[in-house]
């Protein structure tokens, strides 16, 4: 291109337009001053020159690749643009194992470009690889209306859901369903997000990794931390290699992250069993006994009953047990126990005297029961009756606690914690200060329970103690 014309082409678009019009006006005025025959001959030649100049200045010399309204690359010409994009689509399709598209709408548009802006060969291929979001029609598992997992085929998505239902132990009579709203559909997805079966399984099981850290404060114990976040102490130790659970340092940072599965498998079934009815315990004060000493005056006898439960498990773990029907075959007879009315010394030097948290006798005492440790006492209060704080303190937790059902824990300071389980309703929240005798919940039968009662525990520095040693 001649130097002057090249300089004109480099001007901004509006200046080019003004100059071309100015040239046209000057030529027209000059022609009007010429004789007619010369005007005709020179006019045709000059008008042709102006047209060629305008084309050279404004005409296209490259091809823009436009995908879904966005320019992703500029090629030397349309042929090379189409060919290179086609090669990439074939390559991506072979890698993904499914037909791949560059976008919903692909267009090629003539544009004006500098020589260095027009790409060819490997440079064009590299540019398209970086800027084009190649997509494929894929199966998608929707969870609560959101696309979460992409797979090659609908059959793969169905296999994943069938595998998930079979992953956890299934018992006779189980009815399986998903807790979340789970649907299978199809949609265009980025090639990189389409997973194979094994990767999809891991993603559903691990889900979103909820990152959480905790900085140890003065007075913290690992047990306190685990209870506050409803986490198992062993899991905290596993996630923090080298951690000494008995020697935490102030300022020490603990990794408390945990996996949250994307889908929850809920198994519901009804079961009828014959079981023992725990015998109640009547406690009498005896001044002749030493603090903490107890004496059985009359042994109790358990009863028998037939109970129909509705049991709910989530991802293999029991989360609810409801009594649908029961028939008593033999009533239990109470055990009579004498104990000292004097309180024993609690951890860290002080002593504590607790109020009875509910009205009713002891239906099941602290200690070994049916081959396992019963870490509290069961108070035989009626369904919906009041549960009160045994002493003043701060609510450490209030919510569902697996086999305990609806549970409240109160921290009384000095390493002393009381636990109230199987509640039908909770009336306090975590972090709330409560006074001795304040209503904290109602008696129920949530969690693993044989019927309505209050399971009451006393924990001293994380160790269960017999609540009767602290009650009047």
XYZ file of C-alpha atoms in Angstrom:
472
model
C 0.000 0.000 0.000
C 1.396 3.493 -0.848
C 2.767 5.349 2.178
C 0.144 8.122 2.038
C -2.733 5.641 1.760
C -1.227 3.497 4.562
C -1.074 6.602 6.736
C -4.702 7.380 5.915
C -5.749 3.830 6.845
C -4.149 4.166 10.264
C -6.331 7.170 11.152
C -9.398 6.701 13.397
C -12.587 5.761 11.516
C -14.366 9.133 11.776
C -11.269 11.020 10.557
C -10.958 8.654 7.576
C -14.561 9.374 6.657
C -14.093 13.161 6.891
C -10.947 13.090 4.724
C -12.526 10.933 2.012
C -15.538 13.276 1.841
C -13.196 16.271 1.684
C -11.286 14.674 -1.230
C -14.579 14.015 -2.971
C -15.723 17.668 -2.585
C -12.404 19.066 -3.851
C -12.446 16.787 -6.923
C -16.075 17.674 -7.653
C -15.349 21.432 -7.506
C -12.304 21.025 -9.758
C -14.309 19.008 -12.331
C -17.059 21.633 -12.451
C -14.490 24.160 -13.700
C -13.429 21.889 -16.599
C -14.982 21.705 -20.108
C -17.814 19.190 -20.481
C -15.923 16.574 -22.499
C -13.033 16.649 -20.041
C -15.409 16.474 -17.057
C -16.915 13.261 -18.420
C -13.588 11.525 -19.017
C -11.751 12.679 -15.907
C -14.829 12.363 -13.701
C -15.262 8.670 -14.413
C -11.591 7.981 -13.758
C -11.446 10.038 -10.575
C -14.683 8.629 -9.160
C -13.249 5.129 -9.716
C -10.077 6.180 -7.910
C -12.090 7.499 -4.946
C -14.067 4.230 -4.757
C -10.876 2.152 -4.809
C -9.342 4.387 -2.140
C -12.413 4.047 0.082
C -12.317 0.260 -0.259
C -8.615 0.183 0.570
C -9.251 2.331 3.648
C -12.530 0.850 4.901
C -12.729 -2.639 3.344
C -12.159 -5.888 5.300
C -8.874 -7.763 5.099
C -9.446 -10.407 7.810
C -12.108 -12.733 9.263
C -13.382 -12.516 12.842
C -14.621 -15.724 14.495
C -17.750 -14.764 16.460
C -19.237 -17.279 18.929
C -22.481 -16.444 20.726
C -21.935 -12.760 19.935
C -18.330 -12.607 21.162
C -15.232 -12.245 18.960
C -12.846 -15.014 20.041
C -10.148 -14.709 17.339
C -9.224 -12.906 14.093
C -8.011 -15.082 11.205
C -6.411 -14.154 7.908
C -9.468 -15.402 6.003
C -12.722 -17.305 6.509
C -11.397 -20.547 5.032
C -8.591 -20.860 7.562
C -10.943 -19.828 10.386
C -13.498 -22.522 9.521
C -10.845 -25.170 8.960
C -8.972 -24.534 12.203
C -12.126 -24.409 14.332
C -13.335 -27.614 12.690
C -10.060 -29.380 13.532
C -10.353 -28.322 17.169
C -13.958 -29.535 17.417
C -12.918 -32.955 16.058
C -10.011 -33.121 18.516
C -12.120 -32.135 21.540
C -14.868 -34.581 20.547
C -12.352 -37.428 20.365
C -10.906 -36.499 23.763
C -14.303 -36.171 25.455
C -15.872 -39.193 23.792
C -18.986 -37.175 22.936
C -19.840 -34.711 20.132
C -18.556 -31.248 20.995
C -19.724 -27.818 19.809
C -17.987 -24.464 19.981
C -21.161 -22.604 20.895
C -24.845 -22.257 20.156
C -24.211 -19.718 17.357
C -20.965 -19.504 15.340
C -20.455 -16.736 12.744
C -17.597 -15.504 10.536
C -17.453 -11.764 9.877
C -15.190 -9.714 7.625
C -13.180 -7.120 9.545
C -10.305 -4.731 9.047
C -7.194 -5.762 11.012
C -3.518 -4.923 11.322
C -1.143 -7.507 9.827
C -0.027 -8.600 13.316
C -3.624 -9.160 14.433
C -4.442 -11.699 11.709
C -3.631 -15.202 12.937
C -2.882 -18.307 10.905
C -1.818 -21.925 11.471
C -0.723 -22.925 14.970
C -1.104 -19.383 16.305
C -4.783 -19.378 15.309
C -5.324 -22.864 16.763
C -3.718 -21.841 20.063
C -5.861 -18.707 20.275
C -9.083 -20.622 19.611
C -8.112 -23.291 22.157
C -7.707 -20.615 24.817
C -10.782 -18.515 24.061
C -13.466 -20.990 22.969
C -15.480 -22.741 25.701
C -16.107 -26.055 23.972
C -19.325 -27.677 25.178
C -21.109 -30.984 24.804
C -24.639 -32.171 25.357
C -24.458 -34.041 28.671
C -26.623 -35.657 31.310
C -26.943 -33.577 34.458
C -27.938 -34.518 38.006
C -29.962 -31.627 39.412
C -30.024 -31.259 43.210
C -32.644 -28.907 44.642
C -32.952 -27.285 41.217
C -29.222 -26.674 40.711
C -27.018 -28.530 38.168
C -24.362 -30.296 40.237
C -22.933 -33.314 38.383
C -22.446 -33.704 34.605
C -21.981 -37.106 32.936
C -21.759 -38.335 29.345
C -25.097 -40.139 29.224
C -28.419 -40.247 31.060
C -27.737 -43.950 31.705
C -24.591 -42.963 33.631
C -26.599 -40.608 35.851
C -29.143 -43.356 36.552
C -26.326 -45.767 37.455
C -24.935 -43.219 39.921
C -28.265 -42.854 41.745
C -28.836 -46.626 41.848
C -25.301 -47.106 43.204
C -25.923 -44.466 45.879
C -29.074 -46.196 47.140
C -27.210 -49.512 47.357
C -24.166 -47.987 49.084
C -25.593 -48.045 52.608
C -26.877 -51.145 54.456
C -30.481 -51.950 53.530
C -32.776 -53.856 55.873
C -36.007 -55.706 55.164
C -38.890 -53.294 54.811
C -36.733 -50.232 54.084
C -38.297 -47.577 51.876
C -35.542 -45.582 50.169
C -35.725 -41.992 48.963
C -33.504 -38.947 48.633
C -33.781 -36.165 51.189
C -33.015 -33.578 48.512
C -35.003 -33.041 45.312
C -32.955 -35.035 42.783
C -33.671 -34.965 39.033
C -31.888 -36.113 35.873
C -31.887 -33.934 32.752
C -29.696 -32.878 29.839
C -27.856 -29.636 29.194
C -24.812 -28.211 27.419
C -21.794 -28.292 29.708
C -18.131 -27.352 29.445
C -16.160 -30.401 28.306
C -13.915 -30.186 31.390
C -16.915 -30.487 33.752
C -18.191 -33.795 32.305
C -17.121 -36.526 34.727
C -16.552 -40.246 34.465
C -18.481 -42.554 36.805
C -15.804 -42.938 39.490
C -15.078 -39.212 39.707
C -18.800 -38.445 39.882
C -19.213 -40.910 42.767
C -16.435 -39.205 44.747
C -17.924 -35.785 44.089
C -21.364 -36.841 45.371
C -19.927 -38.498 48.485
C -17.465 -35.733 49.396
C -19.615 -32.917 48.086
C -18.579 -29.459 49.067
C -15.680 -29.505 51.479
C -16.730 -27.118 54.242
C -13.441 -25.542 55.286
C -13.412 -24.564 58.957
C -10.631 -23.635 61.345
C -10.623 -22.957 65.061
C -8.074 -21.101 67.174
C -7.667 -22.565 70.659
C -8.537 -20.169 73.497
C -7.708 -20.156 77.192
C -9.554 -22.961 78.985
C -10.462 -24.931 75.846
C -10.388 -28.717 75.848
C -10.684 -30.897 72.770
C -13.858 -32.380 74.214
C -15.427 -28.902 74.602
C -14.511 -28.002 71.012
C -15.867 -31.277 69.600
C -19.157 -30.933 71.474
C -19.593 -27.300 70.417
C -19.428 -28.146 66.703
C -21.063 -31.601 67.022
C -17.952 -33.368 65.765
C -16.232 -36.584 66.804
C -12.961 -36.104 68.722
C -11.298 -38.953 66.813
C -12.055 -37.213 63.507
C -10.459 -33.989 64.761
C -7.327 -35.934 65.778
C -7.168 -37.625 62.352
C -7.436 -34.275 60.551
C -4.662 -32.744 62.667
C -1.573 -35.037 62.527
C 0.638 -34.692 65.585
C -2.143 -33.225 67.730
C -1.875 -34.031 71.448
C -5.517 -34.051 72.630
C -4.444 -33.598 76.271
C -2.114 -30.662 75.637
C -3.686 -27.912 73.525
C -1.854 -24.586 73.231
C -3.536 -21.185 73.273
C -3.432 -19.833 69.708
C -3.096 -23.300 68.172
C -5.113 -23.559 64.924
C -7.157 -26.728 64.411
C -8.499 -27.988 61.081
C -12.195 -28.742 61.652
C -13.204 -29.081 57.983
C -15.582 -31.870 57.071
C -17.151 -33.368 53.972
C -20.831 -32.778 53.217
C -22.395 -35.287 50.767
C -24.408 -33.713 47.964
C -27.198 -36.293 48.267
C -28.663 -37.867 51.416
C -30.183 -41.359 51.194
C -33.106 -41.700 53.616
C -34.246 -45.195 54.641
C -37.544 -45.512 56.525
C -39.017 -48.707 57.913
C -41.375 -50.048 60.547
C -40.223 -52.777 62.915
C -41.950 -54.592 65.770
C -39.769 -55.915 68.602
C -40.175 -57.419 72.050
C -38.058 -55.561 74.593
C -37.494 -55.017 78.274
C -39.065 -52.140 80.165
C -36.373 -50.630 82.426
C -37.362 -50.701 86.076
C -37.755 -47.361 87.896
C -35.464 -46.438 90.782
C -36.735 -44.885 93.996
C -34.033 -42.959 95.857
C -34.120 -42.405 99.616
C -31.711 -40.278 101.637
C -29.786 -42.023 104.406
C -27.673 -39.831 106.716
C -25.659 -42.847 107.826
C -24.091 -43.248 104.383
C -20.892 -41.504 103.279
C -20.967 -38.861 100.476
C -21.339 -40.651 97.159
C -22.223 -43.978 98.800
C -25.320 -45.835 97.584
C -27.032 -48.949 98.933
C -29.587 -51.084 97.088
C -32.441 -51.905 99.486
C -34.577 -53.782 96.971
C -33.548 -54.890 93.488
C -35.756 -53.901 90.612
C -37.247 -56.190 87.991
C -37.566 -55.122 84.328
C -40.876 -55.499 82.532
C -41.622 -56.566 78.961
C -43.474 -55.000 76.054
C -44.029 -55.297 72.310
C -43.238 -52.054 70.462
C -43.668 -50.971 66.843
C -41.143 -48.311 65.806
C -40.825 -46.090 62.761
C -37.059 -45.843 62.249
C -35.373 -43.266 60.002
C -31.741 -43.547 58.849
C -29.789 -41.014 56.791
C -26.741 -42.284 54.885
C -26.749 -45.392 57.058
C -26.963 -43.575 60.426
C -30.131 -43.606 62.524
C -31.559 -40.100 62.944
C -35.020 -40.776 64.323
C -37.068 -43.444 66.077
C -40.772 -42.967 66.739
C -43.045 -45.299 68.703
C -46.140 -46.071 66.642
C -47.690 -48.681 68.927
C -46.828 -50.577 72.105
C -48.333 -53.316 74.275
C -47.100 -53.968 77.817
C -46.736 -57.677 78.606
C -45.359 -57.287 82.144
C -44.931 -54.156 84.259
C -41.529 -53.369 85.760
C -41.068 -53.301 89.545
C -39.098 -50.442 91.097
C -35.667 -50.690 92.654
C -35.212 -48.916 95.996
C -31.834 -47.254 96.615
C -30.515 -45.393 99.661
C -27.822 -42.738 99.279
C -26.122 -39.995 101.247
C -27.803 -36.553 101.072
C -24.346 -34.871 101.113
C -22.987 -33.741 97.728
C -19.609 -34.948 96.518
C -16.750 -32.754 95.389
C -16.776 -31.970 91.677
C -13.782 -31.373 89.407
C -11.522 -28.355 89.947
C -12.248 -28.047 93.625
C -15.883 -27.002 94.089
C -19.060 -28.911 94.816
C -22.341 -28.650 92.962
C -25.906 -29.376 93.917
C -28.332 -29.808 91.037
C -32.099 -29.512 90.864
C -34.187 -32.323 89.416
C -34.692 -31.307 85.766
C -38.100 -33.015 85.440
C -40.844 -34.479 87.620
C -40.872 -38.267 87.876
C -38.957 -41.175 89.310
C -35.781 -42.723 87.935
C -36.841 -45.208 85.253
C -33.301 -46.394 84.532
C -30.203 -45.709 86.665
C -26.620 -44.834 85.812
C -24.291 -47.778 85.129
C -24.097 -50.951 83.090
C -27.365 -51.895 81.410
C -27.869 -54.793 78.980
C -24.135 -55.162 78.503
C -23.366 -51.496 77.845
C -22.745 -48.369 79.869
C -25.767 -46.144 80.538
C -24.099 -42.775 81.080
C -27.007 -41.000 82.740
C -30.375 -41.579 84.371
C -33.749 -41.847 82.669
C -36.437 -39.839 84.442
C -39.920 -41.208 83.825
C -41.688 -37.932 83.057
C -44.757 -37.753 80.826
C -44.606 -36.692 77.165
C -44.615 -32.887 76.842
C -43.880 -32.194 80.522
C -41.417 -29.443 81.430
C -37.642 -29.900 81.431
C -35.772 -27.319 83.514
C -32.113 -26.364 83.862
C -30.586 -28.294 86.770
C -28.361 -25.268 87.517
C -27.503 -21.927 85.962
C -25.081 -21.714 83.047
C -24.571 -21.159 79.320
C -26.304 -23.341 76.700
C -23.390 -25.074 74.947
C -25.550 -26.714 72.272
C -29.220 -27.111 71.419
C -30.347 -29.334 68.548
C -30.395 -32.830 67.092
C -27.723 -35.183 68.476
C -28.136 -38.499 66.634
C -29.268 -41.230 69.034
C -29.904 -38.629 71.738
C -32.534 -36.967 69.535
C -33.311 -33.351 70.418
C -30.727 -32.458 73.061
C -29.674 -29.485 75.190
C -26.275 -29.199 76.873
C -25.566 -26.583 79.534
C -22.047 -25.576 80.620
C -22.067 -24.619 84.310
C -18.361 -23.749 84.483
C -15.667 -25.560 86.414
C -15.724 -28.407 83.897
C -19.352 -29.312 84.744
C -21.849 -29.953 81.919
C -25.408 -31.316 82.078
C -27.134 -32.994 79.138
C -30.898 -33.316 78.533
C -31.865 -35.757 75.753
C -34.862 -37.142 73.785
C -36.726 -33.803 74.023
C -39.884 -33.302 71.973
C -39.217 -29.562 71.823
C -36.269 -27.266 72.581
C -36.960 -23.875 74.192
C -33.445 -22.376 74.282
C -30.681 -21.612 71.794
C -26.934 -22.137 71.798
C -25.060 -19.389 73.678
C -28.064 -18.389 75.784
C -27.597 -17.882 79.546
C -30.135 -19.796 81.646
C -30.956 -19.772 85.343
C -31.532 -22.707 87.657
C -35.094 -23.977 87.116
C -35.585 -22.157 83.771
C -37.610 -24.011 81.108
C -35.269 -25.408 78.440
C -37.467 -27.994 76.676
C -40.246 -30.569 76.829
C -40.028 -34.308 77.457
C -40.245 -36.424 74.300
C -39.172 -39.629 72.569
C -36.785 -38.437 69.843
C -33.652 -40.363 68.904
C -33.008 -43.918 70.098
C -35.543 -44.244 72.881
C -37.961 -46.816 74.223
C -40.627 -44.230 74.991
C -41.174 -40.739 76.411
C -38.703 -39.886 79.172
C -35.844 -37.515 79.960
C -32.322 -38.890 79.666
C -30.202 -36.748 82.011
C -26.401 -36.799 82.219
C -23.787 -35.057 84.344
C -20.308 -34.715 82.821
C -17.275 -33.643 84.842
C -14.342 -32.669 82.587
C -15.951 -34.755 79.849
C -16.394 -37.867 81.994
C -19.932 -39.125 82.796
C -20.838 -39.236 86.497
C -23.880 -40.620 88.289
C -26.401 -37.736 88.357
C -27.949 -39.105 91.565
C -24.771 -38.069 93.400
C -25.629 -34.424 92.648
C -29.432 -34.425 93.007
C -31.316 -33.785 96.276
